[in-house]
Coordinates of C-alpha atoms and ligand atoms in Angstrom, one line a residue:
G271 CA 42.5 99.9 93.3
T272 CA 40.6 102.7 95.1
Q273 CA 38.3 103.1 92.5
S274 CA 37.2 99.4 92.6
A275 CA 36.6 99.7 96.3
R276 CA 34.4 102.5 95.5
R277 CA 32.4 100.8 93.1
P278 CA 33.1 97.4 92.3
G279 CA 32.6 97.1 88.7
V280 CA 31.9 93.8 87.3
T281 CA 34.8 92.1 85.6
V282 CA 34.6 90.3 82.4
D283 CA 37.4 88.0 80.8
S284 CA 37.4 88.6 77.5
S285 CA 40.8 86.5 76.4
K286 CA 38.4 84.0 74.5
A287 CA 36.1 86.5 72.8
K288 CA 38.0 85.8 69.3
T289 CA 35.7 87.9 66.4
S290 CA 33.2 89.3 68.8
L291 CA 35.9 91.0 70.9
E292 CA 35.1 94.5 69.1
A293 CA 31.5 94.5 70.0
L294 CA 32.1 93.0 73.2
K295 CA 34.6 96.0 73.9
I296 CA 32.3 98.6 73.0
S297 CA 29.6 97.0 74.8
L298 CA 31.8 97.1 78.2
R299 CA 32.9 100.6 77.7
Q300 CA 29.1 101.4 77.8
L301 CA 28.4 99.6 80.7
R302 CA 32.0 100.8 82.5
W303 CA 32.5 97.2 83.3
K304 CA 36.0 96.1 83.9
E305 CA 37.4 94.3 80.9
F306 CA 40.4 91.8 81.7
P307 CA 41.7 91.2 77.7
F308 CA 44.3 89.0 78.8
G309 CA 42.5 86.7 81.4
R310 CA 43.1 87.4 85.1
R311 CA 44.6 85.2 87.9
L312 CA 41.6 85.6 90.2
P313 CA 38.1 84.6 89.1
C314 CA 36.0 87.1 86.9
D315 CA 32.3 87.5 87.4
I316 CA 31.4 86.7 83.6
Y317 CA 33.8 84.7 81.0
W318 CA 33.1 85.8 77.1
H319 CA 33.7 82.9 74.8
G320 CA 34.2 83.1 71.1
V321 CA 33.5 79.6 70.3
S322 CA 32.7 77.3 73.1
F323 CA 31.8 76.4 76.8
H324 CA 35.1 74.2 76.8
D325 CA 37.4 77.3 76.0
N326 CA 39.0 76.9 79.8
N327 CA 38.5 75.9 83.1
I328 CA 35.6 77.6 84.8
F329 CA 34.7 77.3 88.5
S330 CA 32.7 80.1 88.9
G331 CA 30.8 83.1 87.7
Q332 CA 28.8 83.1 84.2
V333 CA 30.0 81.9 80.7
N334 CA 28.5 83.0 77.8
K335 CA 28.1 79.4 76.5
F336 CA 26.3 76.2 77.4
P337 CA 28.2 72.8 77.2
G338 CA 26.6 70.9 74.4
M339 CA 25.0 73.8 72.4
M340 CA 27.2 73.4 69.2
E341 CA 26.5 69.6 69.1
T342 CA 22.7 70.2 69.6
V343 CA 22.3 72.8 67.1
R344 CA 24.5 70.7 64.6
K345 CA 21.7 70.4 61.6
I346 CA 21.6 66.5 62.0
T347 CA 21.0 66.9 65.7
L348 CA 18.5 69.7 65.1
S349 CA 16.4 68.3 62.3
R350 CA 16.1 65.0 64.3
A351 CA 15.0 66.8 68.0
M352 CA 12.8 68.8 65.4
R353 CA 11.7 65.2 64.0
T354 CA 10.8 64.2 67.5
M355 CA 8.4 67.2 68.0
Q356 CA 6.7 67.0 64.8
D357 CA 6.0 63.0 65.9
L358 CA 4.5 64.3 68.9
F359 CA 3.2 67.6 67.7
P360 CA 2.8 67.7 63.9
L361 CA 0.8 71.0 63.9
E362 CA 2.6 72.7 66.0
Y363 CA 6.1 71.9 64.7
N364 CA 5.3 72.6 60.9
F365 CA 7.4 75.6 60.9
Y366 CA 10.3 73.4 60.0
P367 CA 10.5 72.0 56.6
R368 CA 10.6 68.2 56.1
S369 CA 13.8 66.9 56.5
W370 CA 15.7 63.6 56.5
I371 CA 19.0 62.5 57.5
L372 CA 21.8 61.1 55.2
P373 CA 23.1 58.5 54.3
E374 CA 21.1 56.2 57.0
E375 CA 17.3 57.6 55.7
L376 CA 17.8 57.8 52.0
P377 CA 16.0 55.0 51.3
L378 CA 13.0 56.7 53.6
F379 CA 13.6 60.1 51.8
V380 CA 13.1 58.2 48.5
A381 CA 10.1 56.2 49.6
E382 CA 8.7 59.3 51.2
V383 CA 8.6 61.2 47.9
R384 CA 7.6 59.1 46.0
M385 CA 4.3 58.2 48.0
L386 CA 3.7 61.6 48.4
K387 CA 4.0 62.6 44.7
D388 CA 1.7 59.3 44.2
S389 CA -1.0 61.0 46.3
N390 CA -0.4 64.7 44.8
P391 CA 0.9 64.2 41.4
S392 CA 0.8 68.2 40.9
W393 CA 3.4 68.4 43.8
K394 CA 6.8 69.3 42.1
P395 CA 8.8 69.9 45.0
T396 CA 12.8 70.8 45.3
F397 CA 15.4 69.8 47.9
I398 CA 18.1 71.5 49.3
V399 CA 20.8 69.0 50.4
K400 CA 22.9 70.8 53.1
P401 CA 26.1 68.8 54.8
D402 CA 26.2 68.6 58.6
G403 CA 28.6 70.9 60.3
G404 CA 28.9 72.9 57.3
C405 CA 28.1 76.6 57.4
Q406 CA 27.7 79.5 55.2
G407 CA 26.4 78.1 52.5
D408 CA 29.3 75.7 52.5
G409 CA 28.7 72.3 50.2
I410 CA 24.6 73.3 49.8
Y411 CA 23.2 72.2 46.7
L412 CA 19.6 72.1 45.1
I413 CA 17.7 68.7 43.6
K414 CA 14.5 68.0 41.9
D415 CA 14.8 64.4 42.0
P416 CA 16.2 61.9 45.0
R417 CA 17.9 60.0 42.7
D418 CA 20.1 63.3 42.4
I419 CA 21.9 62.7 45.9
R420 CA 25.6 62.9 45.4
L421 CA 26.2 59.8 46.8
T422 CA 29.9 60.0 45.3
G423 CA 33.0 59.8 47.8
S424 CA 32.0 62.2 50.6
I425 CA 28.7 61.6 51.6
Q426 CA 29.4 58.4 53.9
S427 CA 31.9 60.4 55.9
R428 CA 30.4 63.4 55.6
P429 CA 26.7 63.0 57.0
A430 CA 24.0 65.8 55.6
V431 CA 20.6 67.0 55.9
V432 CA 18.3 67.1 53.0
Q433 CA 15.0 69.0 53.2
E434 CA 12.0 70.5 51.5
Y435 CA 12.9 73.6 49.6
I436 CA 10.7 76.5 50.4
C437 CA 9.9 77.5 46.7
K438 CA 7.8 80.6 47.2
P439 CA 9.9 83.2 50.1
L440 CA 8.4 86.5 50.2
L441 CA 10.5 88.8 48.1
V442 CA 11.8 92.6 48.8
D443 CA 12.5 94.1 45.9
K444 CA 12.3 90.8 43.8
L445 CA 14.9 89.5 45.9
K446 CA 15.0 86.4 48.5
F447 CA 16.2 87.2 51.9
D448 CA 16.3 85.6 55.4
I449 CA 16.6 87.0 59.5
R450 CA 18.9 86.5 61.5
L451 CA 17.2 87.2 64.6
Y452 CA 19.2 86.9 68.3
V453 CA 17.7 84.7 71.0
L454 CA 19.5 85.1 74.4
L455 CA 18.9 81.5 76.3
K456 CA 19.4 83.2 79.6
S457 CA 18.6 80.1 82.0
L458 CA 18.2 76.5 81.2
E459 CA 16.5 75.5 84.7
P460 CA 14.1 77.7 84.8
L461 CA 13.7 78.2 81.2
E462 CA 14.4 81.7 80.5
I463 CA 14.1 83.3 76.8
Y464 CA 14.6 86.4 75.3
I465 CA 14.3 87.7 71.9
A466 CA 16.3 90.5 70.6
K467 CA 13.7 93.1 69.1
D468 CA 15.5 93.9 66.1
G469 CA 17.9 91.4 63.5
L470 CA 19.1 91.5 60.2
S471 CA 18.1 90.7 56.8
R472 CA 20.3 89.2 54.3
F473 CA 19.7 89.4 51.2
C474 CA 20.2 87.2 47.9
T475 CA 22.0 89.4 45.3
E476 CA 19.9 87.9 42.0
P477 CA 16.3 88.3 41.4
Y478 CA 14.3 85.3 42.7
Q479 CA 12.8 82.7 40.2
E480 CA 11.3 79.4 41.5
P481 CA 13.4 76.6 41.3
T482 CA 13.8 75.2 37.7
L483 CA 16.2 72.7 36.2
K484 CA 18.0 75.6 34.8
N485 CA 18.6 78.0 38.2
L486 CA 19.0 75.3 40.6
H487 CA 22.7 76.0 40.6
Q488 CA 22.5 79.8 40.8
V489 CA 23.5 80.5 44.6
F490 CA 23.2 84.2 44.4
M491 CA 19.3 83.7 43.6
H492 CA 18.8 81.0 46.0
L493 CA 21.2 80.9 49.0
T494 CA 20.8 84.4 50.8
N495 CA 24.2 83.6 52.8
Y496 CA 26.2 86.7 53.4
S497 CA 29.4 85.1 53.0
L498 CA 28.6 83.8 49.1
N499 CA 26.6 87.0 48.1
I500 CA 29.8 89.0 49.2
H501 CA 31.5 87.4 46.3
S502 CA 28.2 88.6 43.7
G503 CA 29.3 91.4 41.9
N504 CA 25.6 92.9 42.8
F505 CA 26.4 92.9 46.5
I506 CA 25.6 96.2 48.3
H507 CA 27.2 97.5 51.3
S508 CA 24.7 99.3 53.3
D509 CA 25.4 102.5 54.8
S510 CA 21.9 103.0 55.9
V511 CA 19.7 100.3 58.0
N512 CA 16.9 99.8 55.0
T513 CA 18.9 99.6 52.1
G514 CA 21.4 97.2 50.4
S515 CA 22.4 93.6 50.9
K516 CA 22.2 93.6 54.5
R517 CA 19.6 95.5 56.5
T518 CA 18.3 95.7 59.9
F519 CA 14.7 93.1 60.3
S520 CA 12.9 96.6 61.3
S521 CA 13.0 98.1 58.3
I522 CA 11.5 95.0 56.6
L523 CA 8.7 95.1 58.9
C524 CA 8.2 98.8 58.4
R525 CA 8.0 98.1 54.2
L526 CA 5.7 95.0 55.1
S527 CA 3.5 97.0 57.3
S528 CA 3.1 99.6 54.6
R529 CA 2.1 97.2 51.9
G530 CA -0.8 96.4 54.8
A531 CA 0.9 93.0 56.0
D532 CA -0.4 92.0 59.9
V533 CA 3.0 92.3 61.4
K534 CA 1.9 91.8 64.9
K535 CA 0.8 88.3 64.1
L536 CA 4.0 87.9 62.4
W537 CA 5.8 88.7 65.5
S538 CA 3.4 86.3 67.5
D539 CA 4.5 83.6 64.9
I540 CA 8.3 84.1 65.4
I541 CA 8.1 84.1 69.2
S542 CA 6.1 81.0 69.0
L543 CA 8.6 79.6 66.6
V544 CA 11.6 80.5 68.8
I545 CA 10.1 79.0 71.9
K546 CA 9.1 76.0 70.4
T547 CA 12.5 75.3 68.7
I548 CA 14.0 76.0 72.3
I549 CA 11.7 73.7 73.8
A550 CA 13.1 70.9 71.0
L551 CA 16.9 71.4 72.4
T552 CA 16.1 71.8 76.2
P553 CA 16.2 67.9 76.6
E554 CA 19.8 67.2 75.1
L555 CA 21.2 70.6 76.6
K556 CA 20.0 69.3 80.2
V557 CA 21.7 66.4 79.8
Y558 CA 24.8 67.8 78.6
Y559 CA 24.5 70.2 81.5
Q560 CA 24.3 67.9 84.5
S561 CA 27.5 65.7 82.5
D562 CA 29.4 68.9 82.6
I563 CA 28.6 70.8 85.3
P564 CA 27.6 68.1 87.9
A565 CA 25.1 69.7 90.7
G566 CA 26.9 70.0 93.6
K567 CA 30.1 70.5 92.2
P568 CA 31.8 74.4 91.7
G569 CA 31.1 75.6 88.3
P570 CA 29.9 78.6 86.2
T571 CA 26.3 79.1 85.3
C572 CA 25.9 79.5 81.6
F573 CA 23.7 81.7 79.0
Q574 CA 23.9 81.9 75.4
I575 CA 23.1 84.3 72.4
L576 CA 21.6 82.2 69.3
G577 CA 21.3 83.1 66.1
F578 CA 18.0 81.8 64.7
D579 CA 18.0 81.6 60.8
I580 CA 14.2 82.5 59.2
L581 CA 13.0 82.3 56.2
L582 CA 9.5 84.2 55.6
M583 CA 7.2 82.3 52.9
K584 CA 5.0 84.5 50.6
N585 CA 2.2 84.2 53.0
L586 CA 4.3 85.5 55.6
K587 CA 4.6 82.4 57.6
P588 CA 8.1 81.9 59.4
M589 CA 9.7 78.8 58.6
L590 CA 12.9 78.0 60.7
L591 CA 16.3 77.0 58.7
E592 CA 18.9 76.7 61.3
V593 CA 20.0 77.8 64.8
N594 CA 23.6 79.0 65.1
A595 CA 25.2 78.4 68.8
N596 CA 28.1 81.2 67.6
P597 CA 26.3 83.7 65.5
S598 CA 28.7 86.1 64.0
M599 CA 29.3 88.9 66.2
R600 CA 31.6 90.7 63.9
I601 CA 30.8 94.3 63.1
E602 CA 32.9 95.3 60.3
H603 CA 32.9 93.6 56.7
E604 CA 35.6 93.4 54.2
Q605 CA 35.6 95.6 51.5
E606 CA 37.3 95.7 48.2
L607 CA 39.2 98.9 47.6
S608 CA 40.8 98.4 44.4
P609 CA 40.8 95.0 42.8
G610 CA 42.2 92.4 45.1
V611 CA 42.8 94.8 47.7
F612 CA 41.0 94.4 50.8
E613 CA 40.2 96.4 53.8
N614 CA 38.0 95.9 57.0
V615 CA 35.7 98.6 57.3
P616 CA 32.9 99.4 59.8
S617 CA 29.6 98.1 59.1
P618 CA 27.1 100.5 60.8
V619 CA 24.1 97.8 60.1
D620 CA 26.0 95.1 62.3
E621 CA 27.2 97.2 64.8
E622 CA 23.7 98.8 65.8
V623 CA 22.2 95.2 65.7
K624 CA 25.3 93.3 67.6
V625 CA 26.4 96.0 69.8
A626 CA 22.9 96.3 71.4
V627 CA 22.5 92.6 71.7
I628 CA 25.6 91.7 73.5
R629 CA 25.3 95.0 75.7
D630 CA 21.7 93.9 76.6
T631 CA 22.7 90.6 77.4
L632 CA 25.3 91.4 80.0
R633 CA 22.8 93.7 81.4
L634 CA 20.3 90.9 81.9
V635 CA 22.9 88.8 83.6
D636 CA 24.7 91.5 85.4
P637 CA 25.9 90.1 89.1
L638 CA 25.6 93.2 90.9
K639 CA 22.2 94.1 89.8
K640 CA 20.1 93.3 92.4
K641 CA 17.0 91.5 92.2
R642 CA 15.0 94.3 92.0
K643 CA 11.2 93.9 92.6
D644 CA 9.5 93.5 89.0
T645 CA 9.2 96.9 88.3
Q646 CA 9.2 96.1 84.7
L647 CA 6.3 96.7 82.4
I648 CA 4.9 93.6 81.1
Y649 CA 6.0 93.2 77.4
D650 CA 3.5 91.8 74.8
Y651 CA 3.4 91.0 71.2
S652 CA 2.3 94.5 70.4
Y653 CA 5.2 95.8 71.5
F654 CA 7.5 94.7 68.6
S655 CA 4.9 95.8 66.0
L656 CA 4.6 99.4 67.9
H657 CA 8.5 100.1 68.4
H658 CA 9.2 98.9 64.5
C659 CA 6.8 101.0 63.1
K660 CA 6.8 103.8 65.1
K661 CA 7.9 105.8 61.9
C662 CA 5.3 103.9 59.8
C663 CA 1.8 105.2 60.1
Y664 CA 0.3 102.1 62.0
S665 CA -3.6 101.9 61.3
E666 CA -5.7 100.1 64.3
S667 CA -6.2 96.5 62.4
S668 CA -9.2 94.6 63.3
M669 CA -8.3 92.2 66.1
K670 CA -9.3 88.6 65.2
D671 CA -9.2 87.0 68.5
K672 CA -9.5 87.1 72.0
Q673 CA -5.8 86.7 72.5
H674 CA -5.2 89.9 70.4
K675 CA -7.8 91.7 72.2
H676 CA -6.0 91.0 75.4
H677 CA -2.7 92.1 74.2
S678 CA -4.3 95.2 72.7
L679 CA -5.5 96.3 76.0
K680 CA -2.0 95.4 77.4
L681 CA -0.9 98.0 74.5
S682 CA -2.9 100.8 75.5
L683 CA -2.3 100.5 79.3
K684 CA 1.4 100.8 78.6
L685 CA 0.9 103.6 76.2
K686 CA -1.1 105.6 78.9
F687 CA 1.9 104.7 81.2
Y688 CA 4.7 106.1 78.7
L689 CA 2.5 109.5 78.3
K690 CA 2.4 110.2 81.8
L691 CA 6.4 109.4 82.3
G692 CA 7.0 111.7 79.2
S693 CA 5.1 114.3 80.1
V694 CA 6.5 114.1 83.8
N695 CA 10.2 113.3 83.1
Q696 CA 12.0 113.4 80.1
G697 CA 8.9 115.8 78.1
R698 CA 9.6 112.8 74.8
C699 CA 6.8 112.8 72.6
L700 CA 5.4 109.2 71.9
E701 CA 7.5 109.0 68.7
Q702 CA 10.6 109.1 70.6
M703 CA 9.6 107.0 73.5
P704 CA 12.3 103.9 73.5
G705 CA 10.0 101.4 72.3
G706 CA 9.1 99.0 75.1
S707 CA 11.2 100.9 77.8
A708 CA 11.6 98.2 80.3
E709 CA 13.0 100.2 83.6
L710 CA 11.6 102.7 85.6
P711 CA 14.1 106.1 85.6
E712 CA 17.1 105.4 87.6
A713 CA 19.5 107.8 89.5
P714 CA 21.2 109.6 87.2
A715 CA 24.6 108.4 88.2
S716 CA 24.3 105.0 87.2
P717 CA 25.4 104.3 83.5
E718 CA 22.3 102.5 83.4
A719 CA 20.5 105.6 83.2
A720 CA 22.6 106.6 80.0
L721 CA 21.4 103.7 78.3
P722 CA 18.7 102.7 75.8
S723 CA 15.8 100.5 76.9
L724 CA 16.7 96.8 76.8
C725 CA 16.6 95.2 73.3
L726 CA 15.7 92.1 74.6
K727 CA 12.3 91.1 75.2
Q728 CA 11.2 88.0 77.8
V729 CA 9.1 85.5 76.0
F730 CA 9.6 83.2 78.5
P731 CA 8.4 82.1 81.0
K732 CA 6.2 85.2 80.0
Y733 CA 4.5 82.8 77.5
A734 CA 5.1 79.7 79.3
K735 CA 1.6 78.8 79.9
Q736 CA 0.7 78.4 76.2
F737 CA 3.7 76.0 75.3
S738 CA 4.2 74.2 78.8
Y739 CA 2.1 71.2 77.2
L740 CA 5.0 71.0 74.3
R741 CA 7.5 70.5 77.2
L742 CA 6.9 66.5 77.1
V743 CA 10.4 65.3 76.1
D744 CA 11.9 67.3 79.0
R745 CA 10.2 64.9 81.3
V746 CA 11.3 62.1 79.6
A747 CA 14.8 63.7 79.6
A748 CA 14.5 64.2 83.3
L749 CA 13.7 60.6 84.1
F750 CA 17.0 59.5 81.7
I751 CA 18.9 62.2 83.9
H752 CA 17.7 60.5 86.9
F753 CA 18.7 56.9 86.1
L754 CA 22.4 58.4 84.7
G755 CA 23.2 58.1 88.0
V756 CA 26.8 58.5 88.2
K757 CA 27.4 62.0 86.8
G758 CA 29.6 63.3 84.4
T759 CA 28.2 60.9 81.5
T760 CA 25.7 61.3 79.0
K761 CA 24.6 57.6 78.2
L762 CA 22.8 55.0 80.0
G763 CA 24.0 51.6 80.3
P764 CA 22.1 48.5 80.9
T765 CA 21.7 48.1 84.1
G766 CA 20.8 51.8 84.4
F767 CA 17.8 50.7 81.7
R768 CA 16.9 47.8 83.6
T769 CA 16.5 50.2 87.0
F770 CA 14.4 52.3 84.9
I771 CA 12.0 49.5 84.0
R772 CA 12.2 48.0 87.3
N773 CA 12.0 51.2 89.4
C774 CA 8.8 52.4 87.1
K775 CA 7.4 48.8 87.3
L776 CA 7.1 48.9 83.3
S777 CA 8.0 45.3 83.4
N778 CA 5.1 42.2 83.4
S779 CA 4.3 39.0 82.2
N780 CA 4.0 40.7 78.2
F781 CA 7.3 42.3 78.6
S782 CA 9.9 40.4 80.4
M783 CA 13.3 41.8 81.9
A784 CA 14.8 39.8 78.6
A785 CA 13.0 41.7 76.3
V786 CA 13.6 44.7 78.1
D787 CA 17.3 43.8 77.5
I788 CA 16.6 43.1 73.7
L789 CA 14.7 46.5 73.5
Y790 CA 17.8 48.4 75.2
I791 CA 20.5 46.2 72.7
D792 CA 18.4 46.6 69.7
I793 CA 18.0 50.8 70.0
T794 CA 21.4 51.1 71.2
R795 CA 23.2 49.3 68.7
R796 CA 21.1 51.2 65.8
W797 CA 22.0 54.7 67.5
N798 CA 25.6 53.8 67.9
S799 CA 26.1 52.6 64.2
M800 CA 25.0 56.1 63.3
G801 CA 28.2 57.3 64.5
I802 CA 27.8 60.9 65.4
D803 CA 29.1 60.1 69.0
H804 CA 30.3 56.8 69.5
K805 CA 32.9 58.2 72.2
D806 CA 31.3 56.2 74.9
S807 CA 29.1 53.2 74.6
G808 CA 25.5 53.3 76.0
M809 CA 22.1 54.5 75.0
C810 CA 22.2 58.3 74.3
L811 CA 19.0 60.5 75.4
Q812 CA 17.2 60.1 71.8
A813 CA 17.7 56.5 71.9
F814 CA 16.1 56.5 75.5
V815 CA 13.2 58.8 73.8
E816 CA 12.7 56.4 71.1
A817 CA 12.8 53.6 73.5
F818 CA 10.2 55.4 75.6
F819 CA 8.0 56.3 72.6
C820 CA 8.1 52.6 72.3
L821 CA 7.1 51.2 75.3
A822 CA 4.5 54.5 75.6
Q823 CA 2.8 52.8 72.3
K824 CA 3.0 49.2 73.4
K825 CA 1.1 50.3 76.8
F826 CA -1.6 52.8 75.8
K827 CA -2.5 51.4 72.4
S828 CA -5.2 54.0 70.8
L829 CA -4.3 56.8 72.0
P830 CA -2.3 59.7 69.4
L831 CA 1.4 59.4 70.1
H832 CA 1.7 62.6 72.7
E833 CA -0.9 61.1 74.7
Q834 CA 0.7 57.6 74.9
V835 CA 3.9 59.6 75.8
A836 CA 2.1 61.7 78.4
S837 CA 0.5 59.1 80.1
L838 CA 3.9 57.1 80.3
V839 CA 5.2 60.0 81.8
E840 CA 3.1 60.2 84.3
L841 CA 2.9 56.8 85.2
C842 CA 6.5 56.8 85.5
E843 CA 6.7 59.9 88.0
C844 CA 4.3 58.7 90.2
R845 CA 5.4 55.1 90.5
L846 CA 9.3 57.0 91.6
A847 CA 7.5 59.2 93.8
A848 CA 6.1 56.6 95.4
L849 CA 9.1 54.6 95.7
H850 CA 11.0 57.4 96.9
G851 CA 8.0 58.5 99.5
K852 CA 7.8 61.9 97.4
R853 CA 8.0 63.6 94.5
L854 CA 11.5 63.9 93.1
L855 CA 11.1 65.0 89.7
W856 CA 9.6 67.8 88.2
G857 CA 6.1 67.3 87.0
Ligands
LIG166 P1 24.5 77.0 56.4 O1 24.8 77.1 57.7 O2 25.2 76.7 55.7 O3 24.1 78.9 56.1 P2 21.7 77.2 56.0 O4 20.8 76.2 56.4 O5 21.5 78.2 56.8 O6 22.8 76.3 55.7 O7 21.3 77.6 54.5 C1 21.9 78.2 53.7 C2 20.9 79.1 52.9 O8 20.1 78.4 52.0 C3 20.0 80.0 53.8 O9 20.4 80.9 53.9 C4 18.7 80.1 52.7 O10 19.0 81.1 52.3 C5 19.0 79.0 52.0 N1 18.2 77.7 52.4 C6 18.5 76.4 53.5 N2 17.4 75.8 53.4 C7 16.5 76.2 52.7 C8 14.8 75.7 52.7 N3 14.6 74.8 53.2 N4 14.4 76.2 52.0 C9 14.4 77.5 51.2 N5 15.7 78.3 51.4 C10 16.8 77.4 52.2

């Protein structure tokens, strides 16, 4: 129409939005973008899917899901990816509880626990068993002894993860709680990660006690799942953001800060946890990506909001519980009006957090936004604590290391900037400053001007330098993808593996091509018998990574594993570069 001719708005197909529809609608209204609730004959700029990438055939624009994300963050696949990283970088990845995959690693689990107990008799662990693909606490139980794993019936058909139970969580009001944080993976290549400055905290409804044989089964004490606790008689629907069984994370941070906790350090730990976790997931995601959206063919670009479930330990160390590919974006909850009579009522806590996340995700992927010069201020760790605790009195805590000094310097520079802005423009005082306001003021005509500052803060590539050495498996995956050859596949055939060995010149008198074939067959057979994905035969990425680690150990015996792998990656990249006359791969 005439209006769209005057000001071409962004078009969004919301026909597959499912339970995120309400929050999406509010976001689109705020942005004044055009919604197509029943889809559209012409292509849209953005497709908003409630479930997966594959919800329809899209050849252009952007879609809010990555292919393979659901598979990649499943409990078992996530545990495997984390294990690989823990093997390479044990200290950097100690934010994920020790985990074993059932049933295949049951003997390993039993043996390792026995060994650990022998070496430390005072260790009285508890374990949590979680079925793969489960959610909302479904099928989860706690055990004290590995022999209590329920092997009856379903475990063979339903694989699970068993992990060390974190016995000493941080409590607020004597209750255990976990944090749901929203993370935007804006792009995979180059890697771009944003974190929402506020999230939700979900509370248990019974006072916490450390696990004993007597209380192991008490789900309202040990599991923080909303879907479970809502059925507890003690559940309190929150009508404000800092009370009840679901609160904002910022309200918790304020409490902690007033107790004297180092909230700044907590945020920086959470940011590293998020970046490291995504670094563990990207190799697999890249394999799916090239298979579903082959380079050179028309296809959409992807972005995705992920839900990170994080548990704080008593000592404030954040631990990763899981990553959700489809975090709930519902902004209403069921309320029992009278016995047996339920009604959906709006949930202000959910709405506050989730609408901002969706709206600001859209603002960040806005296809019409001119690639403005980077007028944005640099964010830093300090931003978070400043914003969250603007109502608390924040004391100048002593800065421990250089890094924090550096950040505090940036913070004070930023404050000066705000003060200037505030006095010249809106006459706002610091208290009312929108947190880490990203944008310079815009012409009032744009709806953007009326919106609050972005709630999503870039953490990668911003902190890329500190983390790039962890991106080793990404380079192994690049080799894997290179030798996949034919696009559209996720598994390497025996010929592809031989070509890899030959082109990288890894075979010699000690390691014959026959030995290469045996290595390929051994590892591939084992991985394919584990029955996660035997759709097509061949070597999956994790199997290739395992083979690669084997080769690295063989070649560079005395080094620590991550140096062995780094050395082999470098060697392969160099030899391929020489072969192709120039560097074709990253590195
Ligand atoms: P689901 O997908 O079913 O929600 P989670 O892995 O999130 O499975 O686990 C459910 C709940 O169990 C978590 O919200 C948390 O309260 C508790 N939990 C899970 N893993 C651990 C652990 N390792 N230590 C302590 N509590 C845990």
